[in-house]
mmCIF file of C-alpha atoms in Angstrom:
data_model
loop_
_atom_site.group_PDB
_atom_site.id
_atom_site.type_symbol
_atom_site.label_atom_id
_atom_site.label_comp_id
_atom_site.label_asym_id
_atom_site.label_seq_id
_atom_site.Cartn_x
_atom_site.Cartn_y
_atom_site.Cartn_z
ATOM 1 C CA UNK E 1 106.932 40.898 -175.915
ATOM 2 C CA UNK E 2 106.214 42.519 -179.595
ATOM 3 C CA UNK E 3 103.790 39.902 -180.023
ATOM 4 C CA UNK E 4 102.133 41.033 -176.494
ATOM 5 C CA UNK E 5 102.198 44.582 -177.459
ATOM 6 C CA UNK E 6 100.737 44.011 -180.872
ATOM 7 C CA UNK E 7 97.640 42.062 -179.294
ATOM 8 C CA UNK E 8 97.346 44.691 -176.646
ATOM 9 C CA UNK E 9 97.026 47.659 -179.167
ATOM 10 C CA UNK E 10 94.848 45.373 -181.239
ATOM 11 C CA UNK E 11 92.533 44.817 -178.040
ATOM 12 C CA UNK E 12 92.959 48.940 -177.569
ATOM 13 C CA UNK E 13 91.706 49.519 -181.287
ATOM 14 C CA UNK E 14 88.979 47.237 -180.777
ATOM 15 C CA UNK E 15 87.673 48.749 -178.163
ATOM 16 C CA UNK E 16 88.021 52.165 -179.058
ATOM 17 C CA UNK E 17 85.954 51.046 -182.387
ATOM 18 C CA UNK E 18 83.245 49.670 -180.221
ATOM 19 C CA UNK E 19 83.004 53.128 -177.689
ATOM 20 C CA UNK E 20 82.546 54.631 -181.096
ATOM 21 C CA UNK E 21 80.062 52.251 -182.425
ATOM 22 C CA UNK E 22 77.926 52.251 -179.153
ATOM 23 C CA UNK E 23 78.395 56.359 -178.294
ATOM 24 C CA UNK E 24 80.994 55.703 -175.810
ATOM 25 C CA UNK E 25 83.030 58.176 -176.917
ATOM 26 C CA UNK E 26 81.878 61.887 -175.830
ATOM 27 C CA UNK E 27 83.205 65.188 -176.961
ATOM 28 C CA UNK E 28 84.842 67.436 -174.402
ATOM 29 C CA UNK E 29 81.206 69.150 -173.893
ATOM 30 C CA UNK E 30 78.888 65.904 -173.644
ATOM 31 C CA UNK E 31 76.541 65.747 -176.237
ATOM 32 C CA UNK E 32 73.277 64.087 -175.119
ATOM 33 C CA UNK E 33 72.853 60.578 -176.446
ATOM 34 C CA UNK E 34 69.283 60.610 -177.157
ATOM 35 C CA UNK E 35 68.205 58.075 -180.100
ATOM 36 C CA UNK E 36 69.623 60.006 -183.487
ATOM 37 C CA UNK E 37 66.244 61.212 -185.453
ATOM 38 C CA UNK E 38 65.455 60.695 -188.757
ATOM 39 C CA UNK E 39 67.441 62.598 -191.483
ATOM 40 C CA UNK E 40 65.927 66.140 -192.494
ATOM 41 C CA UNK E 41 65.252 64.430 -196.242
ATOM 42 C CA UNK E 42 62.971 61.582 -193.886
ATOM 43 C CA UNK E 43 61.216 64.459 -192.258
ATOM 44 C CA UNK E 44 60.053 66.387 -195.000
ATOM 45 C CA UNK E 45 58.292 62.989 -196.665
ATOM 46 C CA UNK E 46 57.330 62.079 -192.867
ATOM 47 C CA UNK E 47 55.666 65.430 -192.252
ATOM 48 C CA UNK E 48 54.036 65.397 -195.349
ATOM 49 C CA UNK E 49 52.505 62.268 -194.422
ATOM 50 C CA UNK E 50 51.434 63.423 -190.776
ATOM 51 C CA UNK E 51 47.184 64.224 -190.716
ATOM 52 C CA UNK E 52 46.520 67.938 -190.361
ATOM 53 C CA UNK E 53 43.626 68.142 -187.685
ATOM 54 C CA UNK E 54 42.834 70.882 -185.409
ATOM 55 C CA UNK E 55 44.471 70.116 -182.004
ATOM 56 C CA UNK E 56 42.005 67.809 -179.919
ATOM 57 C CA UNK E 57 40.639 68.783 -176.170
ATOM 58 C CA UNK E 58 42.823 68.598 -173.250
ATOM 59 C CA UNK E 59 39.477 67.696 -171.492
ATOM 60 C CA UNK E 60 40.169 64.358 -169.594
ATOM 61 C CA UNK E 61 43.825 64.714 -169.557
ATOM 62 C CA UNK E 62 46.402 63.521 -166.745
ATOM 63 C CA UNK E 63 50.148 62.921 -166.744
ATOM 64 C CA UNK E 64 48.833 59.969 -164.407
ATOM 65 C CA UNK E 65 47.417 58.331 -167.808
ATOM 66 C CA UNK E 66 51.188 58.145 -168.984
ATOM 67 C CA UNK E 67 52.548 56.303 -166.201
ATOM 68 C CA UNK E 68 56.246 57.120 -166.014
ATOM 69 C CA UNK E 69 58.868 56.692 -164.971
ATOM 70 C CA UNK E 70 58.699 53.244 -164.742
ATOM 71 C CA UNK E 71 61.438 50.530 -164.028
ATOM 72 C CA UNK E 72 63.697 49.647 -166.627
ATOM 73 C CA UNK E 73 65.843 47.391 -165.331
ATOM 74 C CA UNK E 74 66.840 46.627 -161.751
ATOM 75 C CA UNK E 75 65.913 49.637 -159.595
ATOM 76 C CA UNK E 76 66.540 51.894 -162.214
ATOM 77 C CA UNK E 77 64.065 53.696 -163.833
ATOM 78 C CA UNK E 78 63.435 55.790 -167.042
ATOM 79 C CA UNK E 79 64.560 58.796 -165.700
ATOM 80 C CA UNK E 80 67.838 57.324 -164.129
ATOM 81 C CA UNK E 81 68.603 55.456 -167.598
ATOM 82 C CA UNK E 82 68.208 58.836 -169.518
ATOM 83 C CA UNK E 83 70.362 60.850 -166.626
ATOM 84 C CA UNK E 84 73.202 57.725 -166.950
ATOM 85 C CA UNK E 85 72.798 57.757 -170.868
ATOM 86 C CA UNK E 86 72.963 61.959 -171.538
ATOM 87 C CA UNK E 87 75.552 62.738 -168.781
ATOM 88 C CA UNK E 88 79.342 62.250 -168.613
ATOM 89 C CA UNK E 89 80.838 60.416 -165.845
ATOM 90 C CA UNK E 90 77.591 59.917 -164.259
ATOM 91 C CA UNK E 91 78.108 57.834 -160.475
ATOM 92 C CA UNK E 92 74.707 56.630 -159.152
ATOM 93 C CA UNK E 93 74.415 54.765 -155.743
ATOM 94 C CA UNK E 94 72.343 51.565 -154.688
ATOM 95 C CA UNK E 95 69.152 52.767 -155.709
ATOM 96 C CA UNK E 96 70.362 54.283 -159.166
ATOM 97 C CA UNK E 97 69.928 57.973 -158.173
ATOM 98 C CA UNK E 98 72.791 59.772 -159.724
ATOM 99 C CA UNK E 99 75.108 61.455 -157.453
ATOM 100 C CA UNK E 100 77.163 63.175 -159.617
ATOM 101 C CA UNK E 101 78.369 63.663 -163.246
ATOM 102 C CA UNK E 102 77.987 65.863 -166.069
ATOM 103 C CA UNK E 103 75.058 66.718 -167.978
ATOM 104 C CA UNK E 104 75.136 69.349 -171.289
ATOM 105 C CA UNK E 105 71.447 70.835 -172.083
ATOM 106 C CA UNK E 106 71.170 70.664 -175.581
ATOM 107 C CA UNK E 107 68.331 73.098 -175.492
ATOM 108 C CA UNK E 108 70.370 76.207 -174.223
ATOM 109 C CA UNK E 109 73.963 75.160 -174.127
ATOM 110 C CA UNK E 110 74.220 74.776 -170.397
ATOM 111 C CA UNK E 111 76.219 72.567 -168.367
ATOM 112 C CA UNK E 112 75.050 71.210 -165.086
ATOM 113 C CA UNK E 113 76.845 68.718 -162.425
ATOM 114 C CA UNK E 114 73.406 68.336 -160.000
ATOM 115 C CA UNK E 115 71.162 66.048 -161.257
ATOM 116 C CA UNK E 116 68.369 68.152 -159.863
ATOM 117 C CA UNK E 117 68.842 71.153 -162.150
ATOM 118 C CA UNK E 118 68.197 68.209 -164.949
ATOM 119 C CA UNK E 119 64.699 67.524 -166.199
ATOM 120 C CA UNK E 120 63.970 64.715 -168.643
ATOM 121 C CA UNK E 121 62.144 66.414 -171.488
ATOM 122 C CA UNK E 122 59.068 64.176 -173.371
ATOM 123 C CA UNK E 123 59.955 65.508 -177.145
ATOM 124 C CA UNK E 124 56.736 65.800 -178.218
ATOM 125 C CA UNK E 125 54.973 66.719 -174.774
ATOM 126 C CA UNK E 126 52.376 64.274 -173.154
ATOM 127 C CA UNK E 127 49.353 66.693 -173.055
ATOM 128 C CA UNK E 128 50.112 67.106 -176.630
ATOM 129 C CA UNK E 129 50.460 63.874 -177.474
ATOM 130 C CA UNK E 130 46.919 63.425 -175.656
ATOM 131 C CA UNK E 131 45.311 66.327 -177.945
ATOM 132 C CA UNK E 132 46.839 64.550 -181.421
ATOM 133 C CA UNK E 133 45.533 60.900 -180.886
ATOM 134 C CA UNK E 134 46.920 59.397 -177.615
ATOM 135 C CA UNK E 135 43.500 60.255 -175.924
ATOM 136 C CA UNK E 136 42.269 57.113 -177.503
ATOM 137 C CA UNK E 137 45.292 54.828 -176.745
ATOM 138 C CA UNK E 138 45.323 52.115 -173.808
ATOM 139 C CA UNK E 139 47.252 53.370 -170.865
ATOM 140 C CA UNK E 140 49.620 50.491 -171.919
ATOM 141 C CA UNK E 141 50.122 52.321 -174.855
ATOM 142 C CA UNK E 142 50.651 55.708 -173.167
ATOM 143 C CA UNK E 143 52.879 54.177 -170.982
ATOM 144 C CA UNK E 144 55.179 52.800 -173.490
ATOM 145 C CA UNK E 145 55.187 56.331 -175.664
ATOM 146 C CA UNK E 146 55.833 57.650 -172.115
ATOM 147 C CA UNK E 147 58.793 55.815 -171.488
ATOM 148 C CA UNK E 148 60.364 55.212 -174.871
ATOM 149 C CA UNK E 149 64.040 55.029 -174.716
ATOM 150 C CA UNK E 150 64.032 53.966 -178.773
ATOM 151 C CA UNK E 151 62.682 57.129 -180.484
ATOM 152 C CA UNK E 152 64.325 60.836 -179.943
ATOM 153 C CA UNK E 153 61.341 60.967 -177.232
ATOM 154 C CA UNK E 154 63.269 61.750 -173.742
ATOM 155 C CA UNK E 155 66.250 64.043 -173.470
ATOM 156 C CA UNK E 156 67.699 65.890 -170.434
ATOM 157 C CA UNK E 157 67.771 68.982 -170.652
ATOM 158 C CA UNK E 158 67.657 72.111 -168.343
ATOM 159 C CA UNK E 159 65.021 72.053 -166.112
ATOM 160 C CA UNK E 160 63.798 76.059 -166.277
ATOM 161 C CA UNK E 161 64.066 75.202 -169.945
ATOM 162 C CA UNK E 162 62.118 72.603 -170.112
ATOM 163 C CA UNK E 163 59.531 74.015 -167.595
ATOM 164 C CA UNK E 164 59.169 77.331 -170.518
ATOM 165 C CA UNK E 165 58.497 74.735 -172.853
ATOM 166 C CA UNK E 166 55.967 73.082 -171.016
ATOM 167 C CA UNK E 167 53.239 71.244 -173.485
ATOM 168 C CA UNK E 168 53.863 73.868 -176.645
ATOM 169 C CA UNK E 169 54.614 72.571 -179.940
ATOM 170 C CA UNK E 170 57.064 73.882 -182.310
ATOM 171 C CA UNK E 171 54.693 76.972 -183.519
ATOM 172 C CA UNK E 172 55.010 78.231 -179.736
ATOM 173 C CA UNK E 173 58.271 77.224 -178.627
ATOM 174 C CA UNK E 174 61.615 76.326 -180.265
ATOM 175 C CA UNK E 175 64.981 75.502 -177.773
ATOM 176 C CA UNK E 176 66.597 78.934 -177.724
ATOM 177 C CA UNK E 177 69.830 76.997 -178.928
ATOM 178 C CA UNK E 178 69.494 77.803 -182.512
ATOM 179 C CA UNK E 179 72.153 74.866 -183.398
ATOM 180 C CA UNK E 180 69.820 72.393 -182.209
ATOM 181 C CA UNK E 181 66.609 73.383 -183.714
ATOM 182 C CA UNK E 182 67.203 71.005 -186.686
ATOM 183 C CA UNK E 183 67.695 68.121 -184.665
ATOM 184 C CA UNK E 184 64.373 69.198 -182.779
ATOM 185 C CA UNK E 185 61.975 69.226 -185.706
ATOM 186 C CA UNK E 186 63.808 66.009 -186.997
ATOM 187 C CA UNK E 187 63.059 64.527 -183.645
ATOM 188 C CA UNK E 188 59.350 66.018 -183.061
ATOM 189 C CA UNK E 189 58.585 64.618 -186.652
ATOM 190 C CA UNK E 190 60.362 61.320 -186.026
ATOM 191 C CA UNK E 191 57.860 61.000 -182.744
ATOM 192 C CA UNK E 192 54.792 61.857 -184.299
ATOM 193 C CA UNK E 193 54.924 59.969 -187.347
ATOM 194 C CA UNK E 194 56.106 56.516 -185.665
ATOM 195 C CA UNK E 195 52.907 57.017 -183.163
ATOM 196 C CA UNK E 196 50.663 58.269 -185.957
ATOM 197 C CA UNK E 197 49.789 61.188 -184.062
ATOM 198 C CA UNK E 198 48.420 63.953 -185.936
ATOM 199 C CA UNK E 199 49.925 67.761 -186.370
ATOM 200 C CA UNK E 200 47.723 71.159 -186.454
ATOM 201 C CA UNK E 201 48.132 73.807 -189.659
ATOM 202 C CA UNK E 202 50.388 75.895 -187.358
ATOM 203 C CA UNK E 203 52.513 73.323 -186.031
ATOM 204 C CA UNK E 204 53.029 71.876 -189.600
ATOM 205 C CA UNK E 205 54.080 75.209 -191.002
ATOM 206 C CA UNK E 206 56.967 76.065 -188.464
ATOM 207 C CA UNK E 207 58.104 72.786 -188.591
ATOM 208 C CA UNK E 208 58.058 72.968 -192.628
ATOM 209 C CA UNK E 209 60.054 76.381 -191.952
ATOM 210 C CA UNK E 210 62.214 75.092 -189.600
ATOM 211 C CA UNK E 211 63.201 71.991 -192.004
ATOM 212 C CA UNK E 212 63.816 74.381 -194.967
ATOM 213 C CA UNK E 213 66.910 75.399 -192.575
ATOM 214 C CA UNK E 214 68.575 71.657 -192.417
#
């Protein structure tokens, strides 16, 4: 029996280690499992490498030019994948819609139990991307951007907080929850650098100021 017990403990320990490395262990108040953005030191370097340019025009912009939410697997689209990823104890029906769960919004610290109260925010908004260089991309490139699960570009947050953000950059809007601002600017720079998007001078100054406290 002692051998069986020892093996059981080993299996449990291995399972816990695997869960920890895959982000399955969550704190009592769930933390969104958005991909971890670059460190503050890297963000400062990346910010210095971004092209500073006056923001372009919104002429020709349409959300339809950034096709989302696309199917990721089976019946699950990008929104549903992020709802599952960022929530706690999320149950989904046969069409992959979230029927129950808990979502903690990093932007404002609110917790929700209905998926309808949660939006999936594009860290760097689609319209902002359009004005920063994405207007010259192909539709396929814009689709990849709008559904990017690899970079820190998508996060589940309180719907009306996301709506207050709209397409504003950090010079005009920052998360009301001060504790998240450092992560927010690191993620913003991470995405802009990866996609070679430009920053305007006021945006860069706001990002530099926020990073000084990281």
